[in-house]
Backbone as a chain_set.jsonl record, in Angstrom:
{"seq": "XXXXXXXXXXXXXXXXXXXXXXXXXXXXXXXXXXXXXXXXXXXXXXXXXXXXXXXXXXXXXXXXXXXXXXXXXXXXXXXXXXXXXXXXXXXXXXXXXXXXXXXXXXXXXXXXXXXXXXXXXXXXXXXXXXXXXXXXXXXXXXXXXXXXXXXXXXXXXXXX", "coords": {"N": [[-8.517, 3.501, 61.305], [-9.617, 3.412, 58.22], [-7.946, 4.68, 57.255], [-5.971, 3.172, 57.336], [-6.674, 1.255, 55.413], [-6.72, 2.58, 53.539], [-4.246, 3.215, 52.961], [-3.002, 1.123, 52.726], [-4.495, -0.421, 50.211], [-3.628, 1.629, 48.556], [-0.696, 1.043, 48.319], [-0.94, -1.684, 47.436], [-2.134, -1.08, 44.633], [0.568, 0.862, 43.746], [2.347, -1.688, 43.766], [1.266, -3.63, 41.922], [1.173, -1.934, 39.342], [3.899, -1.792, 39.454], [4.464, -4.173, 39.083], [3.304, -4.731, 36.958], [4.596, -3.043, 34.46], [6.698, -4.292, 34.717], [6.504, -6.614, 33.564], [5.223, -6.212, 31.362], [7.534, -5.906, 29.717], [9.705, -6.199, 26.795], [11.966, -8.256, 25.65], [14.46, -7.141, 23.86], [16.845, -6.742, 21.581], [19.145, -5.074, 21.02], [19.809, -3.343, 18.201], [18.474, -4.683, 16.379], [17.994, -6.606, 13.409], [15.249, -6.82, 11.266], [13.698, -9.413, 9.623], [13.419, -10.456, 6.258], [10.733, -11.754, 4.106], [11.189, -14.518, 2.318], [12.423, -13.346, -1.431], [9.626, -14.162, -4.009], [9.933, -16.464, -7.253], [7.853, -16.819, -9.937], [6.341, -19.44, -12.172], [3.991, -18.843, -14.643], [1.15, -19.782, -16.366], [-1.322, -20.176, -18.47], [-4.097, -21.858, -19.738], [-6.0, -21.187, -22.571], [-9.462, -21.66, -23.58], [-12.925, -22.594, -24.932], [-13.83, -23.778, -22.774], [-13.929, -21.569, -20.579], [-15.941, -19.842, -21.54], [-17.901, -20.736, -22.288], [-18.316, -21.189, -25.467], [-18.919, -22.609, -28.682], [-16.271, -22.562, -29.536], [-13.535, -23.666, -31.654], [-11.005, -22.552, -31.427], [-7.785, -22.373, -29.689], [-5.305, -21.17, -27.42], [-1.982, -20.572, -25.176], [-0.62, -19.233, -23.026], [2.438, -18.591, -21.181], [4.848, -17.709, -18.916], [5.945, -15.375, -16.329], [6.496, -14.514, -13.169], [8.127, -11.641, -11.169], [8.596, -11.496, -7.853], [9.865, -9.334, -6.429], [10.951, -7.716, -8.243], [8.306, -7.267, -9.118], [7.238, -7.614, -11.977], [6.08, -9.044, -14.798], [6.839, -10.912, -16.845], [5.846, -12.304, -20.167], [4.807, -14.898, -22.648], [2.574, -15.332, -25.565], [0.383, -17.948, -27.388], [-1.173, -18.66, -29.918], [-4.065, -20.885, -31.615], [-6.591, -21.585, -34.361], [-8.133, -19.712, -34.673], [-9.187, -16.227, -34.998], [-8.257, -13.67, -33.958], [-9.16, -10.968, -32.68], [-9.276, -8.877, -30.445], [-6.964, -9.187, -27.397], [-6.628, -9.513, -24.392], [-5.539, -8.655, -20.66], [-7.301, -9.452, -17.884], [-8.396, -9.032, -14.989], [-10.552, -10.558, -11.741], [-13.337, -12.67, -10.903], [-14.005, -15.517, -11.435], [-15.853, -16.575, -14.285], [-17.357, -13.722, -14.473], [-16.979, -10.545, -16.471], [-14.416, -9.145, -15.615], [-12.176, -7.013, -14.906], [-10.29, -4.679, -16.901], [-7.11, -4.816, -17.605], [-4.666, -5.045, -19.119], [-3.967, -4.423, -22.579], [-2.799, -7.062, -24.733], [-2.917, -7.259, -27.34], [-4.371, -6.078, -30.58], [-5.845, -6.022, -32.955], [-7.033, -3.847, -34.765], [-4.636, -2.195, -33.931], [-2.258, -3.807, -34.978], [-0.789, -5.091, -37.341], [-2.345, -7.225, -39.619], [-3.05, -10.622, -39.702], [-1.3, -12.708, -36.946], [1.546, -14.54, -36.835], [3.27, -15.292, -35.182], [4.337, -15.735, -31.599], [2.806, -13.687, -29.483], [4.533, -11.541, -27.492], [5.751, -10.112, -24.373], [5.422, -7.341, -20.952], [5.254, -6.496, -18.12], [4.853, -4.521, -15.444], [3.531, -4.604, -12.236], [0.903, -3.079, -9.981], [0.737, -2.732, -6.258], [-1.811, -3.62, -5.572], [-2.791, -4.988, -8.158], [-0.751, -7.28, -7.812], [-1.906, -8.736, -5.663], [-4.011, -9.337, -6.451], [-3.354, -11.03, -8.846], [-1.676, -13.061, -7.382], [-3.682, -14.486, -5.948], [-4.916, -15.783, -7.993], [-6.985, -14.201, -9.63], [-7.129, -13.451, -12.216], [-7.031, -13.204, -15.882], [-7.004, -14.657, -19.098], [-8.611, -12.63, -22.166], [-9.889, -13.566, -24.946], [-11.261, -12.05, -28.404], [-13.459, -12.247, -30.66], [-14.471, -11.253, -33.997], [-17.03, -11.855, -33.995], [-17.314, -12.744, -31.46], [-17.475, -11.543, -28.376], [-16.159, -12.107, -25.26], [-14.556, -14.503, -27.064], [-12.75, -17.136, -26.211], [-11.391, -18.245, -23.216], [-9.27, -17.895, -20.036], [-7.471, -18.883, -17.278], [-4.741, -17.506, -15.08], [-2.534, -19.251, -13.846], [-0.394, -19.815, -11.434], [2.847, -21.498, -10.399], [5.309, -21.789, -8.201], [8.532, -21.117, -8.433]], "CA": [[-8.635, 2.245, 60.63], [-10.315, 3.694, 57.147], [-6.859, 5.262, 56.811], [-5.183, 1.893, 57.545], [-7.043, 0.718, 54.854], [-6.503, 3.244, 52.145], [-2.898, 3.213, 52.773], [-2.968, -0.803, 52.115], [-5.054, -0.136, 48.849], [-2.647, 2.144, 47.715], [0.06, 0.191, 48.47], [-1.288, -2.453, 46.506], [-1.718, -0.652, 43.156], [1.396, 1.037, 43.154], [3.129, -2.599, 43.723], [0.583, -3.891, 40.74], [1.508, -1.257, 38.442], [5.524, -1.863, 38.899], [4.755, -5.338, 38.64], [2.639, -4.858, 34.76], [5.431, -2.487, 34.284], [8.399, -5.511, 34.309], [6.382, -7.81, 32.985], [5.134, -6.096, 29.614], [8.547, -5.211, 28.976], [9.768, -6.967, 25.869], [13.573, -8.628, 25.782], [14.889, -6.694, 22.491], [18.329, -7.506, 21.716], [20.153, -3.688, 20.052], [19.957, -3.634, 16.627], [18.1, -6.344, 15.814], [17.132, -6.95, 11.901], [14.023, -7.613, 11.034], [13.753, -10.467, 8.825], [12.687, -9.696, 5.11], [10.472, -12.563, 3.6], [11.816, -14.409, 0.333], [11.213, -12.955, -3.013], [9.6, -15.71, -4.846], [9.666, -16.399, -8.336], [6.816, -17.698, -10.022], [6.212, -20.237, -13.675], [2.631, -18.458, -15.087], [0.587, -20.697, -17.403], [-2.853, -19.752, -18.813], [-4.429, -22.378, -20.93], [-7.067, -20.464, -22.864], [-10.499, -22.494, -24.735], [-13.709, -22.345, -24.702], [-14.346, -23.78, -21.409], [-13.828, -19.978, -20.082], [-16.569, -19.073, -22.07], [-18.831, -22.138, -22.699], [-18.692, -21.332, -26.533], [-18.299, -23.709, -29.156], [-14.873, -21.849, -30.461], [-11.97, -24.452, -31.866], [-9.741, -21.988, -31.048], [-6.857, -22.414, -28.091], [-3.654, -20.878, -26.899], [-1.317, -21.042, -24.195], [0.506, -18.037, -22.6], [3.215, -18.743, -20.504], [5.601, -16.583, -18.56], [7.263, -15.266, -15.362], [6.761, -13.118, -12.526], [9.121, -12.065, -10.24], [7.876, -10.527, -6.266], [10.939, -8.575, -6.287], [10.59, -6.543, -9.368], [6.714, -7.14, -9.679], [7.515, -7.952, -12.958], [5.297, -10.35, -15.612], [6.886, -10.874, -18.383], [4.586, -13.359, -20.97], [4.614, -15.136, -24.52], [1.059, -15.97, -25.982], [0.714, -18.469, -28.362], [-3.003, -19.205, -30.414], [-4.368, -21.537, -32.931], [-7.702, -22.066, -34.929], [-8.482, -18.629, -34.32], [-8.479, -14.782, -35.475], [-8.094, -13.009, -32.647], [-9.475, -9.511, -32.875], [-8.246, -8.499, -29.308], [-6.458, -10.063, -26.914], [-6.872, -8.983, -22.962], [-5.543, -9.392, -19.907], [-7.821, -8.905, -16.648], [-8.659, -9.129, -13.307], [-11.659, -10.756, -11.218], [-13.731, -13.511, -10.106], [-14.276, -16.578, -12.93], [-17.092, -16.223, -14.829], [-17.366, -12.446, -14.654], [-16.206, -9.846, -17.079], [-13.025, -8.353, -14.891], [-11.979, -5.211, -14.532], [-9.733, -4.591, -17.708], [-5.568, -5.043, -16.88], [-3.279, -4.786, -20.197], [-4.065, -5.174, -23.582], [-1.9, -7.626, -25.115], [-2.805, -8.006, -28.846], [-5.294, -5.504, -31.121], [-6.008, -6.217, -34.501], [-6.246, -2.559, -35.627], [-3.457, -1.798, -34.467], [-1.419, -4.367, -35.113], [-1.042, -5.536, -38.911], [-3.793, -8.665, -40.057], [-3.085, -11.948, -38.476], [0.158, -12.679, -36.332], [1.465, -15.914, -36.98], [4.379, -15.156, -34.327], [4.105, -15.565, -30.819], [2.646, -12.642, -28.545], [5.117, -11.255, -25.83], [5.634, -8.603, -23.799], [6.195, -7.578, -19.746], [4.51, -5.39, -17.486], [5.083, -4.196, -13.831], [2.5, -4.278, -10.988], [0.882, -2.598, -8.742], [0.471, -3.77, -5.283], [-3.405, -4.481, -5.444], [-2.618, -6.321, -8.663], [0.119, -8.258, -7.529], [-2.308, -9.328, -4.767], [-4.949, -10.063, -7.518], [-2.499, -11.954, -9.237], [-1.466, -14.155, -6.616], [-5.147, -15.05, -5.524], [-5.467, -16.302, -8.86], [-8.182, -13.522, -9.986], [-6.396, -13.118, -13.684], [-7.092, -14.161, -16.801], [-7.085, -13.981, -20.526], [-10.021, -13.123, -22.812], [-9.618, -13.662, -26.757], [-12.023, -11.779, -28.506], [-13.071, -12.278, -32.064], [-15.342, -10.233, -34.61], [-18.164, -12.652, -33.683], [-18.204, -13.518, -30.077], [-16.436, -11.061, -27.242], [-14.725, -13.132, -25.298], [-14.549, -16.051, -27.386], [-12.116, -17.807, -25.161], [-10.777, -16.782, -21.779], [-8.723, -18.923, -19.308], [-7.281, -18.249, -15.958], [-3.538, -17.242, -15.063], [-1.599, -20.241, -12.757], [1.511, -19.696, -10.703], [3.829, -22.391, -9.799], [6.647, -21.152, -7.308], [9.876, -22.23, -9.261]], "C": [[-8.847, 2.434, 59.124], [-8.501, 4.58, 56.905], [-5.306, 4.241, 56.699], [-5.092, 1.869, 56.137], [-6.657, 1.128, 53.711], [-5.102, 3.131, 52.125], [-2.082, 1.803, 52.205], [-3.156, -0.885, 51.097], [-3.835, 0.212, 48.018], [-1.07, 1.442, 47.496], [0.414, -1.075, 47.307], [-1.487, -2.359, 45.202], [-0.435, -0.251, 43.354], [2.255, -0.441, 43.052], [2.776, -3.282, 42.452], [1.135, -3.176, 39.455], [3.35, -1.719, 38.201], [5.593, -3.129, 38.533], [3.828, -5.64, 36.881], [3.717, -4.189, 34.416], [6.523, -3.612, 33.232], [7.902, -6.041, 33.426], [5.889, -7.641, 31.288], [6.132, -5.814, 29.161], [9.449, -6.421, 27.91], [11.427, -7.015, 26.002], [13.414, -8.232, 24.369], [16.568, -6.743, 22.422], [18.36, -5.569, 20.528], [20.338, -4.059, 18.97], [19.781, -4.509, 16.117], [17.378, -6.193, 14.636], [16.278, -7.509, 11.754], [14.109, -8.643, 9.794], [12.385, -10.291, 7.547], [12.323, -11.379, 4.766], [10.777, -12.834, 2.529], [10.837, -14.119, -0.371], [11.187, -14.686, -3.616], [9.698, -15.065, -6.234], [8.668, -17.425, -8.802], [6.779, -17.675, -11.712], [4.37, -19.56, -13.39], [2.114, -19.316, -16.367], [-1.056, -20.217, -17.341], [-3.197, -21.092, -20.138], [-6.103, -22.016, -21.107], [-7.625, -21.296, -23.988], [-11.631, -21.855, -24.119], [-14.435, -22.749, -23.63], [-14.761, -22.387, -20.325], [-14.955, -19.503, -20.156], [-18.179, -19.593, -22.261], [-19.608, -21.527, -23.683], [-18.247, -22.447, -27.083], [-16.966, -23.294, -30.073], [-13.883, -23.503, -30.503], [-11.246, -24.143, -31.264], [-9.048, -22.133, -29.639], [-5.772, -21.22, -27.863], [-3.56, -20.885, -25.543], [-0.653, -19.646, -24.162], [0.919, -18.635, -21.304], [4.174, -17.696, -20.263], [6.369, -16.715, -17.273], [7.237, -14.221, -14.591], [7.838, -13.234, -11.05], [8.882, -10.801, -8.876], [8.863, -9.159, -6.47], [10.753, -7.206, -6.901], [9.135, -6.045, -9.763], [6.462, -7.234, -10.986], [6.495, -9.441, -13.653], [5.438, -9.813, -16.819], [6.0, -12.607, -19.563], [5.208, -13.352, -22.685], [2.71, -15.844, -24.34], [1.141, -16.522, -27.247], [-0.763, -18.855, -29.016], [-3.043, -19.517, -32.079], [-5.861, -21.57, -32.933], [-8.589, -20.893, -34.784], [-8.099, -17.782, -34.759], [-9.069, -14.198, -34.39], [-8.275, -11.121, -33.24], [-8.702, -8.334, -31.61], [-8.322, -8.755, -28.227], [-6.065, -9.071, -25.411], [-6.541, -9.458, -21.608], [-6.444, -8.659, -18.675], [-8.226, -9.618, -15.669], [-10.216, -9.437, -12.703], [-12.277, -12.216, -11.142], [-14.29, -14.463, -11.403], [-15.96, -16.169, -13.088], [-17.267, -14.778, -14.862], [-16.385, -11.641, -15.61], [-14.882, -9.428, -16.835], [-13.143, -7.06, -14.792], [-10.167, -5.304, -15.819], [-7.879, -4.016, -16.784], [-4.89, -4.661, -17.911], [-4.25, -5.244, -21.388], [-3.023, -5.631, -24.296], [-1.865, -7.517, -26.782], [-4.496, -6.661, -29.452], [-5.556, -5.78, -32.711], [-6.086, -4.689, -35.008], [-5.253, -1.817, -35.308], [-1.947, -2.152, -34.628], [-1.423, -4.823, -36.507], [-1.865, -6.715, -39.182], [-3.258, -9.399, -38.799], [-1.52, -12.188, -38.321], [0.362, -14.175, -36.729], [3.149, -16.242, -35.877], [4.083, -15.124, -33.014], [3.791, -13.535, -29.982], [3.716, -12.335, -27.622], [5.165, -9.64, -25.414], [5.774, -9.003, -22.14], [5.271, -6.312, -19.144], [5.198, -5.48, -15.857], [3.718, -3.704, -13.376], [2.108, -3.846, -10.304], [0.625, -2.945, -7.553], [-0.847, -4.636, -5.421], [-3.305, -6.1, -6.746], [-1.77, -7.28, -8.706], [-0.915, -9.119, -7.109], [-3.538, -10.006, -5.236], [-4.247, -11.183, -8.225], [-2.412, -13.142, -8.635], [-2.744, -14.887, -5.936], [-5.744, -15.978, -6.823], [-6.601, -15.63, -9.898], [-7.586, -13.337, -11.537], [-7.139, -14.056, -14.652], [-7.02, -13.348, -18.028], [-7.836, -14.33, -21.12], [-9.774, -12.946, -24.34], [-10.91, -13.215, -27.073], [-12.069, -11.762, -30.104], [-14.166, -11.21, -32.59], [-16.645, -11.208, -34.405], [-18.591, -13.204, -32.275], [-16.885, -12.414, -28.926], [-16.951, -11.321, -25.743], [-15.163, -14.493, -26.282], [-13.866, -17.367, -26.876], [-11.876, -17.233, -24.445], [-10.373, -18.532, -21.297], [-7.734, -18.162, -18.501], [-5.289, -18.637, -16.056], [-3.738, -18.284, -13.759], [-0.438, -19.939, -12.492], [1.637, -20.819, -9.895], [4.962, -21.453, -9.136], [7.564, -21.963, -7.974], [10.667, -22.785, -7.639]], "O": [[-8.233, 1.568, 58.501], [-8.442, 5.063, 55.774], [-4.177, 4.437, 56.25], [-4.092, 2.212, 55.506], [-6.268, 0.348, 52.842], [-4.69, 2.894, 50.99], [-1.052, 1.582, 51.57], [-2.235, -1.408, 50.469], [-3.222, -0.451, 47.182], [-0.495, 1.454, 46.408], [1.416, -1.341, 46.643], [-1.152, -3.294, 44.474], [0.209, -1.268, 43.094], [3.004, -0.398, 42.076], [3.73, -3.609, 41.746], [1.538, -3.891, 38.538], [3.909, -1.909, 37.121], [6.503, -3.492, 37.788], [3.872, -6.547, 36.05], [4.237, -4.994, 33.644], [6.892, -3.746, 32.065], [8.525, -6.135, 32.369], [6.034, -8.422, 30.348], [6.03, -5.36, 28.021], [9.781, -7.492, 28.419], [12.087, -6.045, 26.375], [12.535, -8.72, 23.659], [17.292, -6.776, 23.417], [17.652, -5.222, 19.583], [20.996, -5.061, 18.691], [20.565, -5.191, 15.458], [16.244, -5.716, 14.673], [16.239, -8.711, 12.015], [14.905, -8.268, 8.933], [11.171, -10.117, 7.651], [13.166, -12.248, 4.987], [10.805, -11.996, 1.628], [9.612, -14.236, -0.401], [11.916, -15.675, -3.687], [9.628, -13.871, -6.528], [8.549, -18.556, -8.33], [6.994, -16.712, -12.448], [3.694, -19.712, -12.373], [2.861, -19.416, -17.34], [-1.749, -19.983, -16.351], [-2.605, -21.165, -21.215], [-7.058, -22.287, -20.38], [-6.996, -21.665, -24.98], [-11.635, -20.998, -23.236], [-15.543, -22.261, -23.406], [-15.691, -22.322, -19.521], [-15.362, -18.791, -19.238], [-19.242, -18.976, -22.34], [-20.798, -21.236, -23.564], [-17.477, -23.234, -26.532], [-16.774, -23.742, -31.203], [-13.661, -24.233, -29.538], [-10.628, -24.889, -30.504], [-9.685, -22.023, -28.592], [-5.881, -20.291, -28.663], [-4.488, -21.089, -24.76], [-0.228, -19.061, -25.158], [0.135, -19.09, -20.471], [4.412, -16.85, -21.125], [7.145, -17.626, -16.986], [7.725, -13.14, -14.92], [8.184, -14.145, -10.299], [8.984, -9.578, -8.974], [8.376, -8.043, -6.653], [10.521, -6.095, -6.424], [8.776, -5.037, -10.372], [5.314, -6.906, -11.284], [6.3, -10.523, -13.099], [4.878, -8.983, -17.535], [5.845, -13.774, -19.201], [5.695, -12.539, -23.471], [2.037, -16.446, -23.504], [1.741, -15.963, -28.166], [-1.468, -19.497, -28.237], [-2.577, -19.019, -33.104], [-6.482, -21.583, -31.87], [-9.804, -21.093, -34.773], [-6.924, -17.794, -35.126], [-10.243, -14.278, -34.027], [-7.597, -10.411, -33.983], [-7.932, -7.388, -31.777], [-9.423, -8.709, -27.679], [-5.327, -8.086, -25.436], [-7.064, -10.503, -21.22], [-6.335, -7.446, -18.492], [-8.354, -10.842, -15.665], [-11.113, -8.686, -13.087], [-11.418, -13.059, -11.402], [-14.997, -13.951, -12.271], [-16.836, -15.702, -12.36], [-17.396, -14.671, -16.082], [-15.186, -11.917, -15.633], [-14.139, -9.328, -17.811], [-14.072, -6.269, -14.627], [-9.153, -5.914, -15.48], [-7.62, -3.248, -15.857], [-4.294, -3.622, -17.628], [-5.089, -6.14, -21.297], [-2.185, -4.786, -24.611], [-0.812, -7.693, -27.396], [-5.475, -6.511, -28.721], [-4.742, -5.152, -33.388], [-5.135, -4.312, -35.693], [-4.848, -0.906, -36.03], [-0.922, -1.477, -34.535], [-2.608, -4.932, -36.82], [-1.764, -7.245, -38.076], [-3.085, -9.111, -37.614], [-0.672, -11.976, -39.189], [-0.598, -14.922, -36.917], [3.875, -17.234, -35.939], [3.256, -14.217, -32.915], [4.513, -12.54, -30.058], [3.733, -13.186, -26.733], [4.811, -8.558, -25.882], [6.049, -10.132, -21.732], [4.749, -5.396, -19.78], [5.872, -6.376, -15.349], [3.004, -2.815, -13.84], [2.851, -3.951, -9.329], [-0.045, -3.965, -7.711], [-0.971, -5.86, -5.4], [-3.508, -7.307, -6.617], [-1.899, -8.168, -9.548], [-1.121, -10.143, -7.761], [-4.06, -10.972, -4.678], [-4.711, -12.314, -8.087], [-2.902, -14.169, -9.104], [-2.546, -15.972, -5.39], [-6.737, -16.701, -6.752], [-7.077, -16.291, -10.821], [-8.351, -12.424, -11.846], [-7.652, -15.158, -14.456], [-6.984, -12.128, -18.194], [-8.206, -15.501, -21.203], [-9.386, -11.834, -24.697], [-11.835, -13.656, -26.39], [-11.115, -11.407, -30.796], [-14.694, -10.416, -31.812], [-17.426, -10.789, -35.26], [-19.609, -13.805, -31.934], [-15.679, -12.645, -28.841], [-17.942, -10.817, -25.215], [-16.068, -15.288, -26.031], [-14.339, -18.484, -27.087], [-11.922, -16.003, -24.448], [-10.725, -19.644, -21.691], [-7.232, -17.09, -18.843], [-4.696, -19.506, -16.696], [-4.649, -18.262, -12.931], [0.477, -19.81, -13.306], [0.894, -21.152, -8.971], [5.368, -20.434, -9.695], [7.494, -23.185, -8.107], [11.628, -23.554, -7.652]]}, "num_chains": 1, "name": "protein.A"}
């Protein structure tokens, strides 16, 4: 009887097993392409005052630009009034906090006195800061001979 029994048992897993077998088996179709997510492109806008900073600076600007997933690409113009800009920063991290230093855009020594021409320029990304990027963690800090940062204001992406 105890040999009945075990032979029933066994019975019963191996039928269990062929039946998890079938059933985890996944319908895959031969050569099937995986599907690449679109590259986006994205409108960047920074409007930089003293809200950033909560000084009493006049001074503004606006940098606008353009990144693109594909290339990882951010290319930028910066534009600033009522202000002498000593040097001009872009970085990474959580509002209100210093960052973690990204590009410098603009230096006063070693660029000639005061610009009266827009800023530009273009950089490529690395993954983490793409992924900083797109969270919104960016920004730009204007720094003068009297107050560093004197403005700052946060990078926006619109999906074109």
């Amino acid at each position: 009887m105890s040999n009945r029994i075990a032979k029933g048992f066994a019975l019963q897993i191996v039928v269990l097993s062929v039946l998890c077998c079938f059933a985890c088996k996944k319908d895959t179709v031969a050569g099937e392409a995986r599907i690449k997510p679109p590259v986006r492109e994205y409108i960047v806008i920074a409007r930089i005052d003293k809200k950033g900073t909560n000084s009493n600076s006049e001074g503004t600007a606006v940098l606008t630009g353009y990144y693109m997933e594909g290339s990882k690409s951010l290319s930028y113009s910066l534009e600033y009034k009522n202000i002498v800009p000593q040097m001009i920063t872009l970085r990474s991290g959580a509002k209100g906090s210093v960052g973690s230093f990204i590009k410098e855009l603009y230096s006063r020594e070693k660029e000639s006195p005061a610009l009266d021409k827009p800023i530009a320029g273009s950089l490529t990304l690395s993954p983490l800061q793409e992924r900083n990027l797109l969270k919104g963690q960016w920004f730009v800090a204007v720094s003068t001979i009297s107050m560093s940062p004197e403005i700052s204001g946060v990078l926006i992406l619109k999906q074109k």
